[in-house]
Short mmCIF file of C-alpha atoms in Angstrom, two decimals:
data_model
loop_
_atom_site.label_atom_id
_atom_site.label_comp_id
_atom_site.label_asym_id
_atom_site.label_seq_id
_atom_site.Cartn_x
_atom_site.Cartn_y
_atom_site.Cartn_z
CA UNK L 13 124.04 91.67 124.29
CA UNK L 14 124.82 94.98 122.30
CA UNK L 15 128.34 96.12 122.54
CA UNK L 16 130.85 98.82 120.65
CA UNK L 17 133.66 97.07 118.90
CA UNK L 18 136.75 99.35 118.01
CA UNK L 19 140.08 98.04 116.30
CA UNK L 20 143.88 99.82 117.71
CA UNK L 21 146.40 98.85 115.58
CA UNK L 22 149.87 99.54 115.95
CA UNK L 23 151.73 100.22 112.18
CA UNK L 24 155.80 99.56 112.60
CA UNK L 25 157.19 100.06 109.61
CA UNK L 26 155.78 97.91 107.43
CA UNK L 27 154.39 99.77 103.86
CA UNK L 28 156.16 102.92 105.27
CA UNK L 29 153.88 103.36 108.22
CA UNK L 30 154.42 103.85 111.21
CA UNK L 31 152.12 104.90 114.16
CA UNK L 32 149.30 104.00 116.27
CA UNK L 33 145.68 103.80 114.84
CA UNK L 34 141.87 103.20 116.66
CA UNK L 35 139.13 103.04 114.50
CA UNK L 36 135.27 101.97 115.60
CA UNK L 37 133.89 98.56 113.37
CA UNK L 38 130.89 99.15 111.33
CA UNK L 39 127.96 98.19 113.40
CA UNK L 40 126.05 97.02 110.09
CA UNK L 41 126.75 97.06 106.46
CA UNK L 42 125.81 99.76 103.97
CA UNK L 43 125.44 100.53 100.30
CA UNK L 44 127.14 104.05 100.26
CA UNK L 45 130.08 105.48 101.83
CA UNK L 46 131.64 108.85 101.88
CA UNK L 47 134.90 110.11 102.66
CA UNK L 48 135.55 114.25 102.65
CA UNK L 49 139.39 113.98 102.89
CA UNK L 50 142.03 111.96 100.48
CA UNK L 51 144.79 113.11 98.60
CA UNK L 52 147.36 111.74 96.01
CA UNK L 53 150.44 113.01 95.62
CA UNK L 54 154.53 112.49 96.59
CA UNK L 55 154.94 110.85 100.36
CA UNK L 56 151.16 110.21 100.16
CA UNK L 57 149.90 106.42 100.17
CA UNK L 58 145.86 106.14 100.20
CA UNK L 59 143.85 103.02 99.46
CA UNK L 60 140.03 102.32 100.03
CA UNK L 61 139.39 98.69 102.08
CA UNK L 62 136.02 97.09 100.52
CA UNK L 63 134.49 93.92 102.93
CA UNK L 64 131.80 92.23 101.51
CA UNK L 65 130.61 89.54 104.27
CA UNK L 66 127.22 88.77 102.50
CA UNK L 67 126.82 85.71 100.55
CA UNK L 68 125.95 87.62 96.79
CA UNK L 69 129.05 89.21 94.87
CA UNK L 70 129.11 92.94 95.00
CA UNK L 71 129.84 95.45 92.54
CA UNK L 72 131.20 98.21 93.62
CA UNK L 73 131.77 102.13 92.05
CA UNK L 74 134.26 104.19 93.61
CA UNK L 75 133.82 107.81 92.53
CA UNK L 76 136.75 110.20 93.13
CA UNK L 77 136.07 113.83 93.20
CA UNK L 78 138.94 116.47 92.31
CA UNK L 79 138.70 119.79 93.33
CA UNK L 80 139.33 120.70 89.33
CA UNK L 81 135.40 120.88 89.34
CA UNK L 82 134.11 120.35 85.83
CA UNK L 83 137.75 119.73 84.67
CA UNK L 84 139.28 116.28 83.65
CA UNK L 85 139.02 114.05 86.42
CA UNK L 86 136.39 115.69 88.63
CA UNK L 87 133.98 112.99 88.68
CA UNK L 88 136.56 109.80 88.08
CA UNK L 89 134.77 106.57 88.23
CA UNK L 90 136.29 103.38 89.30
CA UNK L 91 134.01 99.66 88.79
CA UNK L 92 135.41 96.82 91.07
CA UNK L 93 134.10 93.56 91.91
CA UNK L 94 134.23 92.05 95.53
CA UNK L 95 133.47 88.36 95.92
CA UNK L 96 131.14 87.26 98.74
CA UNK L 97 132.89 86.80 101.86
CA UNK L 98 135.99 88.43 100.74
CA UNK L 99 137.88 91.95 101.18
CA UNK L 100 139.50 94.02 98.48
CA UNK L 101 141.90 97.13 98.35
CA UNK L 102 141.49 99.68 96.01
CA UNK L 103 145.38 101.76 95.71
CA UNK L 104 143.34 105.10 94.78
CA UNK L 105 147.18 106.42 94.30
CA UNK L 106 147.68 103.63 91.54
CA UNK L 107 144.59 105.50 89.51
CA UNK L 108 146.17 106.86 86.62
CA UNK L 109 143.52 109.14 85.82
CA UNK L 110 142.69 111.24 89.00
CA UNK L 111 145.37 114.03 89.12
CA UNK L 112 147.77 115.12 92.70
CA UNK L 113 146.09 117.18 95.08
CA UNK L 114 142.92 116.38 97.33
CA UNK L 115 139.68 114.72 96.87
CA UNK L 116 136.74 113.36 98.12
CA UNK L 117 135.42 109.61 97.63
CA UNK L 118 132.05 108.03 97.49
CA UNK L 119 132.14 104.29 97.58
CA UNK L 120 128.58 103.12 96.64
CA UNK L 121 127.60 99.26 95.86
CA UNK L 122 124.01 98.84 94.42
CA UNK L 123 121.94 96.88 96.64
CA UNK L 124 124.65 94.66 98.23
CA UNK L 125 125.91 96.17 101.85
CA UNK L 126 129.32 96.11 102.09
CA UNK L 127 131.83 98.04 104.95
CA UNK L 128 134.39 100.50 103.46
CA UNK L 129 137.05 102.08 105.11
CA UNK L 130 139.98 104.91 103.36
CA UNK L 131 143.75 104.38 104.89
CA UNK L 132 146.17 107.39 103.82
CA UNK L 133 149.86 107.50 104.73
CA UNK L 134 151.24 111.15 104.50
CA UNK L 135 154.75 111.38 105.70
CA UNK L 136 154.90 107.86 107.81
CA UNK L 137 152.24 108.51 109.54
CA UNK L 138 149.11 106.72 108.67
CA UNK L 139 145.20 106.76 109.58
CA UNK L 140 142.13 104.94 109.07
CA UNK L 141 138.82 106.19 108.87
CA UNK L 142 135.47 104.39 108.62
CA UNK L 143 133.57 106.33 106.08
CA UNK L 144 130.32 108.67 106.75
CA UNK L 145 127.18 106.68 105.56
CA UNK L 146 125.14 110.05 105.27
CA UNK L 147 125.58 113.69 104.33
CA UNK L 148 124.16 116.71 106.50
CA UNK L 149 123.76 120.26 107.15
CA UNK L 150 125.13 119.64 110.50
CA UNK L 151 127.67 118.14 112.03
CA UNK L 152 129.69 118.17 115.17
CA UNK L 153 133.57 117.50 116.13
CA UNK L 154 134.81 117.62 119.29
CA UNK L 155 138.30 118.87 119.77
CA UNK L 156 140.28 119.51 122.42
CA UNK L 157 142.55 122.42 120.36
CA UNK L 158 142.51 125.78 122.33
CA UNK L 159 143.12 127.73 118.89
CA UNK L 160 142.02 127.38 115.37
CA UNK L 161 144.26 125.06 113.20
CA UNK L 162 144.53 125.64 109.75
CA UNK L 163 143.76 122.23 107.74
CA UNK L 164 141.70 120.98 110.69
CA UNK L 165 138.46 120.59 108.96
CA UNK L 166 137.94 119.19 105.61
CA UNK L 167 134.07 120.08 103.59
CA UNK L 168 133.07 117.43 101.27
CA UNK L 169 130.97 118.92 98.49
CA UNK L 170 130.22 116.49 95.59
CA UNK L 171 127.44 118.60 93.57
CA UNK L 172 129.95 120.34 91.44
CA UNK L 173 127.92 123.35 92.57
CA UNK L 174 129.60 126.59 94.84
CA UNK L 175 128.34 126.10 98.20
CA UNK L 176 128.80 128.77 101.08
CA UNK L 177 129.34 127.08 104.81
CA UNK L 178 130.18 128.55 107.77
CA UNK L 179 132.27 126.53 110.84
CA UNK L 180 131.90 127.52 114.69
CA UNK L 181 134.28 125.29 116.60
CA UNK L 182 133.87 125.37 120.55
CA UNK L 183 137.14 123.88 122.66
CA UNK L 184 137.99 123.43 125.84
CA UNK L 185 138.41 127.36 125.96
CA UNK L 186 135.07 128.22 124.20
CA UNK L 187 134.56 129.24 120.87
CA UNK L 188 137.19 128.79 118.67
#
């Protein structure tokens, strides 16, 4: 039978988080992952999960992308190996080389499928997020917010290039 398989978890102190968490599985394994929103800085714990469940070794690049385009650190690459059948964490916080502020991650690991998923910690309170396996030119968020919310929405753009995007949120009260 086909079925959805989510994960709550409940975080109680231990690493400094606390909170409540619920996350979807990966249906299936992939070879790239992308995540718009990280950050390193003071109060800020992130770390990128890598799950290899095939039976070949993977190795992995995780690319961090500053928003210092062109500067040092814009395009930071990181080379990990991940056994078969085994799960490692990446502390992108521990990275020297990528400077404080916000960035964006792509995970990417050749031609073995792996699952990837970013935690991030800012101020005790901690969430997961399974990372994006594609980019668009559309997507769509549902939100219950009655009013815009500075912050709310994070753009990913990894071409180094200026981009120009517009947002149109709709709510519970219409167009946001």
């Amino acid at each position: 039978e086909r079925v959805v398989v989510g994960r709550a978890q409940n975080y109680t102190g231990g690493l400094n988080r606390n909170g409540y968490s619920m996350t979807l599985a990966a249906p299936s394994t992939d070879t790239h992952w992308i995540f718009a929103d990280g950050e390193k800085g003071g109060g800020v714990g992130e770390s990128i999960t890598l799950l290899n469940p095939s039976s070949q070794p993977a190795s992995v690049s995780v690319q961090i992308f500053t928003a210092q385009a062109g500067g040092p650190g814009f395009n930071n690459t990181q080379q990990y190996d991940v056994p078969e059948g085994s799960v490692l964490k990446v502390d992108v916080n521990g990275i020297d080389s990528i400077p404080s502020g916000r960035h964006s991650i792509i995970v990417d690991s050749g031609t073995v499928g792996i699952v990837a998923e970013q935690v991030i910690t800012r101020g005790g309170a901690t969430t997961v997020t399974e990372g994006s396996r594609v980019t668009s030119r559309r997507w769509w968020i549902p939100t219950p917010l009655r009013t815009a919310v500075t912050g709310a929405i994070v753009v990913s753009n990894q071409t180094g290039s200026n981009g120009k995007v517009s947002i149109k949120a709709l709510g519970p009260g219409g167009l946001i």
